[in-house]
Tab-separated table of C-alpha atoms in Angstrom:
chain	number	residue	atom	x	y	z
A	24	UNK	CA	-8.799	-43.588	-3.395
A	25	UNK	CA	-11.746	-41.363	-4.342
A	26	UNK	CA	-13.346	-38.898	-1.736
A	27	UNK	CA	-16.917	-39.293	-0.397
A	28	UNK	CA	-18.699	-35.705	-0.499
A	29	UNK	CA	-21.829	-35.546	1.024
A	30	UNK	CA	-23.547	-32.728	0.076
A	31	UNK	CA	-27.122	-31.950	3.095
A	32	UNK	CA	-29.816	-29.128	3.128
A	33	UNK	CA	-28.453	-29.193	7.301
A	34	UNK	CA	-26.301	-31.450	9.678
A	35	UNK	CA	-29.019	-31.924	12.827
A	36	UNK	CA	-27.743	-33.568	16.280
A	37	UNK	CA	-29.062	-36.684	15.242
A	38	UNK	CA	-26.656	-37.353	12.472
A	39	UNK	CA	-23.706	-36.488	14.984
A	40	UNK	CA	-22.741	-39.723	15.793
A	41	UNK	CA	-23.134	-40.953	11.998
A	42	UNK	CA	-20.773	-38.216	10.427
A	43	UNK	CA	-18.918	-38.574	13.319
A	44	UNK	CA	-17.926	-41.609	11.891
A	45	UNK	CA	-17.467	-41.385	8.295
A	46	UNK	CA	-14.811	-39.016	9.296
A	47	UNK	CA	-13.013	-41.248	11.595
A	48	UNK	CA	-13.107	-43.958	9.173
A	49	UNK	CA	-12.455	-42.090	5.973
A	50	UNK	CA	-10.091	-39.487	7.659
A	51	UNK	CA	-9.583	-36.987	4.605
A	52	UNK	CA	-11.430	-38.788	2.211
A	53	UNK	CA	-14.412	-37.785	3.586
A	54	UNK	CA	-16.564	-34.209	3.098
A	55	UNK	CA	-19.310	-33.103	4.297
A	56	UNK	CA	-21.252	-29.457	3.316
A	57	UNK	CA	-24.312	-28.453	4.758
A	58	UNK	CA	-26.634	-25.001	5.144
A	59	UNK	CA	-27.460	-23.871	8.426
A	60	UNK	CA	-31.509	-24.520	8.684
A	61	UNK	CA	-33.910	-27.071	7.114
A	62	UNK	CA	-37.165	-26.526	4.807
A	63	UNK	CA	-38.572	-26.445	8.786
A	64	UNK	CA	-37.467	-24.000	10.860
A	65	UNK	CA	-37.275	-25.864	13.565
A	66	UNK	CA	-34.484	-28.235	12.142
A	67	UNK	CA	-31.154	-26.991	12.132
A	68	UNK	CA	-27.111	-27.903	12.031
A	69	UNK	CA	-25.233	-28.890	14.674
A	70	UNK	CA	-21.959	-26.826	15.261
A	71	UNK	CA	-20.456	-29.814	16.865
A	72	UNK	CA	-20.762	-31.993	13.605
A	73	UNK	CA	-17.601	-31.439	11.328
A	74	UNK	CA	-18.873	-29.783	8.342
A	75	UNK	CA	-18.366	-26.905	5.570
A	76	UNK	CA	-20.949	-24.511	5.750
A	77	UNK	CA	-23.104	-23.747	2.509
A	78	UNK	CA	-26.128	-21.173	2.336
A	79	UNK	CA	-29.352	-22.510	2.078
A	80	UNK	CA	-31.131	-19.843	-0.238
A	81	UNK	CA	-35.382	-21.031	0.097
A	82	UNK	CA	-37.124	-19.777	-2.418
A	83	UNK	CA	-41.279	-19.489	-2.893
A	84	UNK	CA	-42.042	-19.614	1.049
A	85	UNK	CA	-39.375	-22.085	1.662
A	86	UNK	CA	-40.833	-24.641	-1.269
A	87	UNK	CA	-37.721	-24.643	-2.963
A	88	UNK	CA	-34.312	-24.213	-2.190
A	89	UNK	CA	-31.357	-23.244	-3.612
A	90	UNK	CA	-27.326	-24.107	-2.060
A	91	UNK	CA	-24.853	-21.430	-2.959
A	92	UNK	CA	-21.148	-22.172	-1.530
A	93	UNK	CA	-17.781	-24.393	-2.289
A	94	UNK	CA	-19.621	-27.244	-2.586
A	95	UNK	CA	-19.615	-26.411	-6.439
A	96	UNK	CA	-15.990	-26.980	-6.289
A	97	UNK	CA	-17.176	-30.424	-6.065
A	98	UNK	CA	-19.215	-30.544	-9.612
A	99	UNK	CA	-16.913	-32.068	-11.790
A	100	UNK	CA	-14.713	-33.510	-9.908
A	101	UNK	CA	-14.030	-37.067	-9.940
A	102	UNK	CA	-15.564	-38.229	-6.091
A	103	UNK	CA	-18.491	-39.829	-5.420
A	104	UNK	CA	-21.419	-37.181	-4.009
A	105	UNK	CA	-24.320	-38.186	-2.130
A	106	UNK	CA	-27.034	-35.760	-2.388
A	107	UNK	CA	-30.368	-35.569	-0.647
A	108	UNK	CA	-33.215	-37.194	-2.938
A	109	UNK	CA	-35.641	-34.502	-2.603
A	110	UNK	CA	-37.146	-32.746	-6.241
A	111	UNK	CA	-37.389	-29.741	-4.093
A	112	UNK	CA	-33.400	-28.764	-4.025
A	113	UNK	CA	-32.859	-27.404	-7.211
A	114	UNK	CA	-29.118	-27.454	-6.901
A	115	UNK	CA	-28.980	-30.811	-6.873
A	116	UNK	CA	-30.664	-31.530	-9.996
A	117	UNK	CA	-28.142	-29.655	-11.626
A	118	UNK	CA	-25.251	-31.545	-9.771
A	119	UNK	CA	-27.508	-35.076	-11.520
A	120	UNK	CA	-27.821	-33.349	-14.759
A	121	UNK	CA	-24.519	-31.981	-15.305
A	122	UNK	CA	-22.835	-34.992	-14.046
A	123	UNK	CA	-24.541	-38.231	-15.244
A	124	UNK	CA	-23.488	-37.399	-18.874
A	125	UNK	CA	-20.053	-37.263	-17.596
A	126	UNK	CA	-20.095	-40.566	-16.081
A	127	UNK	CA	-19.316	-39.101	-12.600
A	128	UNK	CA	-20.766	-41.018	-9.202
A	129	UNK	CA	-23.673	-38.820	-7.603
A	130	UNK	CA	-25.563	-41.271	-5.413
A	131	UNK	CA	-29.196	-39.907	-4.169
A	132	UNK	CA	-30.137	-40.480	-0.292
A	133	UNK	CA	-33.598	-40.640	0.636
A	134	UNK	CA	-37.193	-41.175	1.407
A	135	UNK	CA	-38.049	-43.364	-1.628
A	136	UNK	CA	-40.678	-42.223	-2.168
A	137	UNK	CA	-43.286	-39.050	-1.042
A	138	UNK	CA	-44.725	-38.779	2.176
A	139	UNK	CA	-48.148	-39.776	0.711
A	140	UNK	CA	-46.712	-42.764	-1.083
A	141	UNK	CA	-45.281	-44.144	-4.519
A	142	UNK	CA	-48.544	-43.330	-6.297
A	143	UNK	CA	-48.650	-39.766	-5.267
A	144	UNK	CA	-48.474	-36.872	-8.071
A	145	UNK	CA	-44.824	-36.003	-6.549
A	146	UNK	CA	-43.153	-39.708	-6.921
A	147	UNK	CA	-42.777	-39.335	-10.543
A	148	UNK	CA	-39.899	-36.513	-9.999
A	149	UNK	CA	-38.341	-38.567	-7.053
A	150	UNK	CA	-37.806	-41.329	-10.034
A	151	UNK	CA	-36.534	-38.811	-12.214
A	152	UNK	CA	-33.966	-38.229	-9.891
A	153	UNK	CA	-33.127	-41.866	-9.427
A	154	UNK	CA	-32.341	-42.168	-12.596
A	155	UNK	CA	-30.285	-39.823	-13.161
A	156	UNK	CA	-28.375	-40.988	-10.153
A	157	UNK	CA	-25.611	-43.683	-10.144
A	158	UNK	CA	-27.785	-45.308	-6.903
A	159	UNK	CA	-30.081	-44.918	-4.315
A	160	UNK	CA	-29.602	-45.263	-0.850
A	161	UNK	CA	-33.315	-45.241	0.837
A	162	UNK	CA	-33.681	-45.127	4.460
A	163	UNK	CA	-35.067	-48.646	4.988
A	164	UNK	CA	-34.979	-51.895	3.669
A	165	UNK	CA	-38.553	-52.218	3.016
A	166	UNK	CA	-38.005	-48.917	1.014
A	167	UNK	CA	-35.295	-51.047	-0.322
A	168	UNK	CA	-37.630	-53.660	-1.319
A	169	UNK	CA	-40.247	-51.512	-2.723
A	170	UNK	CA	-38.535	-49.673	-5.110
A	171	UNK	CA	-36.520	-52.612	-6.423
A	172	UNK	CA	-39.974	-54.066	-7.062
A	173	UNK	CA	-41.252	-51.202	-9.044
A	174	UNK	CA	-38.554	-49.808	-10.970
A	175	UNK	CA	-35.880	-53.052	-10.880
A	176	UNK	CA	-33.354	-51.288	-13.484
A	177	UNK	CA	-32.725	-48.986	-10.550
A	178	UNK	CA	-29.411	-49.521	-8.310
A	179	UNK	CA	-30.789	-49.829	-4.699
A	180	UNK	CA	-29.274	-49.289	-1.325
A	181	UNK	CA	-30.219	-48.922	1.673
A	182	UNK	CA	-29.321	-47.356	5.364
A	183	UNK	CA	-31.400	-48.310	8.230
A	184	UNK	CA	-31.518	-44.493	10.186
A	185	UNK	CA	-29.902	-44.839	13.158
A	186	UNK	CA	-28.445	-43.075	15.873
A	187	UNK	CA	-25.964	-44.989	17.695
A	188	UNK	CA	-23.446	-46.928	17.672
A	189	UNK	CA	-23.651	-50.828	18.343
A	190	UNK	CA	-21.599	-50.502	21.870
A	191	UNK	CA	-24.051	-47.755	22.700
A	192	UNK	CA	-27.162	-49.949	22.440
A	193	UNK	CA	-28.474	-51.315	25.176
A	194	UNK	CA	-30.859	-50.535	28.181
A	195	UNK	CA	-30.055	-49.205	31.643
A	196	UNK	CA	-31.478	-51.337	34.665
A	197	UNK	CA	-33.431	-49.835	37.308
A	198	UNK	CA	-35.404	-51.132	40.191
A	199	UNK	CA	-39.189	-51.875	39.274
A	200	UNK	CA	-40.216	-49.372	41.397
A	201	UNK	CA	-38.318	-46.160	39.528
A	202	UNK	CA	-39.772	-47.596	35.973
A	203	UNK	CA	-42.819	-45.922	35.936
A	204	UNK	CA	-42.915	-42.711	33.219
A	205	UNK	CA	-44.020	-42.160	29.801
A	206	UNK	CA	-41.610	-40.514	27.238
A	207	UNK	CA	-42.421	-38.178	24.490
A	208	UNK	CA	-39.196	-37.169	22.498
A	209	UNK	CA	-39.605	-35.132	18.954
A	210	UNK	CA	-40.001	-32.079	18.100
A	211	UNK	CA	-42.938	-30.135	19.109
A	212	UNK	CA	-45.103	-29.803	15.983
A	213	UNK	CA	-48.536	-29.821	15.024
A	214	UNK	CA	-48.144	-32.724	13.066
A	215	UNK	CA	-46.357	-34.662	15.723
A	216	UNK	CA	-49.623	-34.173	17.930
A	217	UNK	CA	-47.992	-33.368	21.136
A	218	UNK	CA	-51.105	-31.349	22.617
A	219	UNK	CA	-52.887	-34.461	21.807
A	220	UNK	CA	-50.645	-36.485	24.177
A	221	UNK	CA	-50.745	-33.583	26.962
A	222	UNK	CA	-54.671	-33.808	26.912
A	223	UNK	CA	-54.666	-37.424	26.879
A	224	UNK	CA	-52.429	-38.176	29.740
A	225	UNK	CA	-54.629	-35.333	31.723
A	226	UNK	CA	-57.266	-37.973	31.470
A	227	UNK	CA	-54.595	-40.285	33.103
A	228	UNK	CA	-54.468	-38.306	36.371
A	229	UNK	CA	-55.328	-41.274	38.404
A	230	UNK	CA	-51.850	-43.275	36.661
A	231	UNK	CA	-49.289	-43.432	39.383
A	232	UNK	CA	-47.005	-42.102	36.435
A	233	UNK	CA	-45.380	-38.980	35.053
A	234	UNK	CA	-45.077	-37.223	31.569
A	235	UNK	CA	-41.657	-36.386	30.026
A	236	UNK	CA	-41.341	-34.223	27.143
A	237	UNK	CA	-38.116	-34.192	24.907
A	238	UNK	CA	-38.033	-31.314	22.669
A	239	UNK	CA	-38.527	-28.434	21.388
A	240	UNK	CA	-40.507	-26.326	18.663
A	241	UNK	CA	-43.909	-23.887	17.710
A	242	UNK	CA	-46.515	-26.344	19.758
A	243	UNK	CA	-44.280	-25.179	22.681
A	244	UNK	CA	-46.273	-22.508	24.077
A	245	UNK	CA	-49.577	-24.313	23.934
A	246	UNK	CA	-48.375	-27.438	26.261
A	247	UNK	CA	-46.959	-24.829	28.512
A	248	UNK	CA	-50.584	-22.993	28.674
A	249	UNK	CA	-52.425	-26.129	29.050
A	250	UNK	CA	-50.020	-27.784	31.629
A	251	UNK	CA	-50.120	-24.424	33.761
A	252	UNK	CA	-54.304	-24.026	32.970
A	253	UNK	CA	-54.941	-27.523	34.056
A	254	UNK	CA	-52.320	-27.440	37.175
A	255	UNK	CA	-50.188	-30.112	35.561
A	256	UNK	CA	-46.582	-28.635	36.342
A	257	UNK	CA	-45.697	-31.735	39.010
A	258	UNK	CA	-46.878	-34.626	36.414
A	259	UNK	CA	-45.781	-33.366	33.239
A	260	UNK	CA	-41.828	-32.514	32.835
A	261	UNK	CA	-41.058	-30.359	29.501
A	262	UNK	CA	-37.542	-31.149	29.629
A	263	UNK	CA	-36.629	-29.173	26.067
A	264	UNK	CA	-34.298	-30.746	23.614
A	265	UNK	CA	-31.317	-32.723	24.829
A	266	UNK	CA	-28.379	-34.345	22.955
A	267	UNK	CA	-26.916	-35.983	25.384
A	268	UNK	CA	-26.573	-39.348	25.090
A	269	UNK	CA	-25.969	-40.261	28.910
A	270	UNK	CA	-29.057	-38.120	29.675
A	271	UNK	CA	-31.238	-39.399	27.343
A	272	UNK	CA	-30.525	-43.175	29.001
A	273	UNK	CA	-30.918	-41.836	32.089
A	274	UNK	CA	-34.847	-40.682	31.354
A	275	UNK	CA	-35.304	-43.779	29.016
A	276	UNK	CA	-34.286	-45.994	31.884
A	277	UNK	CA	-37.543	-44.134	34.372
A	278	UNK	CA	-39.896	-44.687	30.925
A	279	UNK	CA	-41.988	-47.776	31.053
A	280	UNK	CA	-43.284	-47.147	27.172
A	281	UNK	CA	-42.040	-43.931	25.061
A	282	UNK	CA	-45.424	-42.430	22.805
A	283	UNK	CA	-45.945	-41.364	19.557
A	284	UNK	CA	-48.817	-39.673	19.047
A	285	UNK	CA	-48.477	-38.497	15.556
A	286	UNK	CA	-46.166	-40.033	12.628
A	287	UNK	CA	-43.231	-41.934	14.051
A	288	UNK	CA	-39.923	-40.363	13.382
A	289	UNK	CA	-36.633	-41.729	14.173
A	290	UNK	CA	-37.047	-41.526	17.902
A	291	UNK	CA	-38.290	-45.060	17.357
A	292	UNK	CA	-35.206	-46.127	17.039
A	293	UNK	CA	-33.839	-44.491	19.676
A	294	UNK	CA	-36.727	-45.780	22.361
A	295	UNK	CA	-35.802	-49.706	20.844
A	296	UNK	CA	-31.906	-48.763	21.702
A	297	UNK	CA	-32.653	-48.625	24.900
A	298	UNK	CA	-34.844	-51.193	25.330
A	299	UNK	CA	-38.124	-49.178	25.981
A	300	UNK	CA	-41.253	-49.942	23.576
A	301	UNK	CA	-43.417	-47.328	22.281
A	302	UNK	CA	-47.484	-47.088	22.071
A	303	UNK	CA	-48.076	-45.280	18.459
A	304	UNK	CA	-50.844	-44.317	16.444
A	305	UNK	CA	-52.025	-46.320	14.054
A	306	UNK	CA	-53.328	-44.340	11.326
A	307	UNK	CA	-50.212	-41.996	9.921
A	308	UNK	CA	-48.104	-41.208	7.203
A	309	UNK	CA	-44.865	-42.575	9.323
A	310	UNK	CA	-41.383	-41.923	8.225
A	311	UNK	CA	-39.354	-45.323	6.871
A	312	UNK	CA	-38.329	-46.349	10.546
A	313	UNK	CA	-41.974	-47.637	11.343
A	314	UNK	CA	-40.584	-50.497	9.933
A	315	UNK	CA	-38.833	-51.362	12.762
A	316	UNK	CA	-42.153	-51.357	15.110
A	317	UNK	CA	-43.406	-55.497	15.541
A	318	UNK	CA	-46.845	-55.247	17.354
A	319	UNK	CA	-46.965	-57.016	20.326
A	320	UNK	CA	-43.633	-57.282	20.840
A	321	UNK	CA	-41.794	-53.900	20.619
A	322	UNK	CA	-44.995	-51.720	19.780
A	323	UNK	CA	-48.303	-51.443	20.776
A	324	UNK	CA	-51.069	-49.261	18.429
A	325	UNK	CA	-53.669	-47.030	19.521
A	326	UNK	CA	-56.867	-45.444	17.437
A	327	UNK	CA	-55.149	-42.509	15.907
A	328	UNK	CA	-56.825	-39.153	17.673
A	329	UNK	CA	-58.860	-40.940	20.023
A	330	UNK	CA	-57.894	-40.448	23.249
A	331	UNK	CA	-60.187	-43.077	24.749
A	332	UNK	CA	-58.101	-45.901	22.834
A	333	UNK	CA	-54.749	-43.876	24.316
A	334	UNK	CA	-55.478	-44.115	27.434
A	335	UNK	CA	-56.859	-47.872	27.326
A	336	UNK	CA	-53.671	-48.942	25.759
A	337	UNK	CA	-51.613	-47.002	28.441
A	338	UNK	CA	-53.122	-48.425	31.056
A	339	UNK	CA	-52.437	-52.314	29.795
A	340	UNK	CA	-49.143	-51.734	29.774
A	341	UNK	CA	-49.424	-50.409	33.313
A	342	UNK	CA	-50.999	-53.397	34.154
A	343	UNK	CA	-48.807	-55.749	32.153
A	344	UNK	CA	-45.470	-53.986	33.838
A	345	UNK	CA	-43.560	-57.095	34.205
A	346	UNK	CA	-43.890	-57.961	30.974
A	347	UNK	CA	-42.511	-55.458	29.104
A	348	UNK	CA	-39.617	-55.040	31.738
A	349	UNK	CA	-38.377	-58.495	30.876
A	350	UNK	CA	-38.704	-57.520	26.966
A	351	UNK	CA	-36.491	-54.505	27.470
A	352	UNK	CA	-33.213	-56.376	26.646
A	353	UNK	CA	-34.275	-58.296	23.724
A	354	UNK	CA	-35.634	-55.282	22.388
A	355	UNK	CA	-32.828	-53.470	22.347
A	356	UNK	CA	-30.612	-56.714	21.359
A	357	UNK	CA	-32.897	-56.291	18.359
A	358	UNK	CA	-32.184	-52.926	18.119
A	359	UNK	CA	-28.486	-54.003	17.823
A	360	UNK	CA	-29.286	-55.939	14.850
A	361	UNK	CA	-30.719	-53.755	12.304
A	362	UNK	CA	-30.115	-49.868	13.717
A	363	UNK	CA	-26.821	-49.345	13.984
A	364	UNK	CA	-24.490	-46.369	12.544
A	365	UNK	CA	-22.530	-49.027	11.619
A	366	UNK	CA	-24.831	-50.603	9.778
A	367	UNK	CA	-26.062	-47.040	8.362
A	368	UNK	CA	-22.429	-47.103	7.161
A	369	UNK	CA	-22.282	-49.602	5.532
A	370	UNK	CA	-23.773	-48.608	2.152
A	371	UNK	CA	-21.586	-45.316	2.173
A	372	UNK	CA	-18.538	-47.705	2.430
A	373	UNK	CA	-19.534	-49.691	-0.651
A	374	UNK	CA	-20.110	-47.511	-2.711
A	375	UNK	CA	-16.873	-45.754	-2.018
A	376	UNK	CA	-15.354	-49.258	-2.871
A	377	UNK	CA	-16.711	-50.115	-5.437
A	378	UNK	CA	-16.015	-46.928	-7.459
């Protein structure tokens, strides 16, 4: 049996649970190599996660980078590599153009396409890399979908991002009375909006509900100012970044709706697990899991940057309380369905199999 190497810029918490396992699957057919911190500073490895270490060498204010380390042991052997599909890792190219002559498996795993889309200036190097690949394995199946579509010569995977396990999902039942906060978890960046969300709930004052904030990162100090300026300390909690699972449940479980006040990131995912829907802005350039967001039933849109809209939607599903309380399993039986690391998995299995 061939080895799967899977070769990542860093291993972040949120992968944990899906390296976690590959390796109890695969055992010692399965490698992983990673640098320490991400193009963004503010995402970085986990020490927990199993992993050979590699040095992430940015180059041109962190535009480009470079991986130097035993990973190159890896070049031409005969595994099968996953590498990330991003034209900005320059060490990967040469892992596609070296090996695709040879006839050696190196699979690309990705965003399909650019942030701004597949007609962007950017896609056409994205593609490049496809092709040189043996497959791609995008993070959704509308991605999927897409890119079968527009180039159908391409082979096309796909691994719905997820972050736990199918026995994991599932929401925790409190009394009506203790479901009554609103959940922010991300990473505090500007393009995340969080100082949006602070300002907007300040105009909730009168909302017999509280703020949590999961996370951590540069937009940091400026909630703290505000919150202490505006005498906010005992409705907003800035919790900082947790891991842990049973913890996370715990403050999902007080949340009536989780928010997303910028571009939805995989926390989506995480809200639907257990069971808690999430108000999100309308207008953005969301990340592949927005896919799993069915208006009216597990999401609810506001007016992207008006806080007016925000707060009008927050207060509905105030008022409508019961109703999303008795949606809370069936969204996370949903949940179950498609988002599961199992199911994330799955396409990592195959093409170990079939290879």
């Amino acid at each position: 049996m061939k080895n799967l190497i899977v070769i990542q810029v860093v291993a972040p918490d949120y992968r944990e649970k899906f390296f976690g396992h590959l390796q109890k699957t695969l055992g010692n057919n399965f490698r992983l190599y990673s640098g320490d911190v991400d193009f963004q500073k503010s995402i970085k490895s986990e020490n927990k996660i199993l992993q050979t270490k590699i040095i992430n060498k940015f180059l041109f204010r962190r535009n480009l980078l470079f991986q130097f380390g035993s990973h190159w042991r890896e070049l031409f052997k005969k595994n099968i590599i996953v590498i990330g599909l991003n034209p900005r890792i320059i060490s990967n190219w040469t892992f596609l153009i070296l090996r695709s002559p040879l006839g050696l498996k190196t699979y690309v795993w990705g965003h399909a396409w650019p942030r701004k889309g597949p007609n962007s200036k950017t896609a056409i190097l994205r593609h490049f890399m496809q092709r040189l690949a043996s497959g791609t394995i995008t993070y959704s199946k509308a991605h999927k979908k897409e890119l079968r579509i527009k180039h159908p010569k391409l082979c096309v995977l796909n691994a719905p991002n997820a972050l736990y396990s199918q026995q994991q999902i599932g929401e925790l039942e409190l009394p009506k009375d203790q479901v009554k906060n609103i959940i922010y978890v991300g990473r505090l960046v500007v393009n995340k909006k969080p100082l949006f969300l602070i300002k907007a709930f300040h105009k909730l004052i009168d909302l017999d509900a509280n703020l949590i904030i999961v996370g951590d990162g540069p937009e940091r100090k400026k909630i703290d100012k505000y919150v202490e300026t505006h005498k906010l300390e005992s409705r907003v909690q800035l919790m900082g970044h947790i891991n842990n699972f049973n913890k996370l449940k715990e403050l999902y479980a007080t949340s009536l709706v989780s928010v997303s006040p910028g571009y939805v990131g995989l926390s989506i995912t995480q809200s639907f697990a257990f069971g808690v829907p999430m108000l999100i802005s309308r207008n953005e350039s969301h990340s592949p899991e927005i896919e799993a967001a069915k208006e009216s039933s597990n999401a609810i849109f506001f007016q992207t940057d008006n806080q007016n809209d925000f707060c009008l939607k927050l207060k509905e599903i105030f008022k409508s309380k019961k109703v999303f309380l008795e949606k809370r399993k069936l969204i996370a039986d949903q949940c179950k369905k498609h988002y599961t690391i199992e199911q994330m998995a799955g396409s990592f299995f195959k093409i170990l199999r079939d290879n």
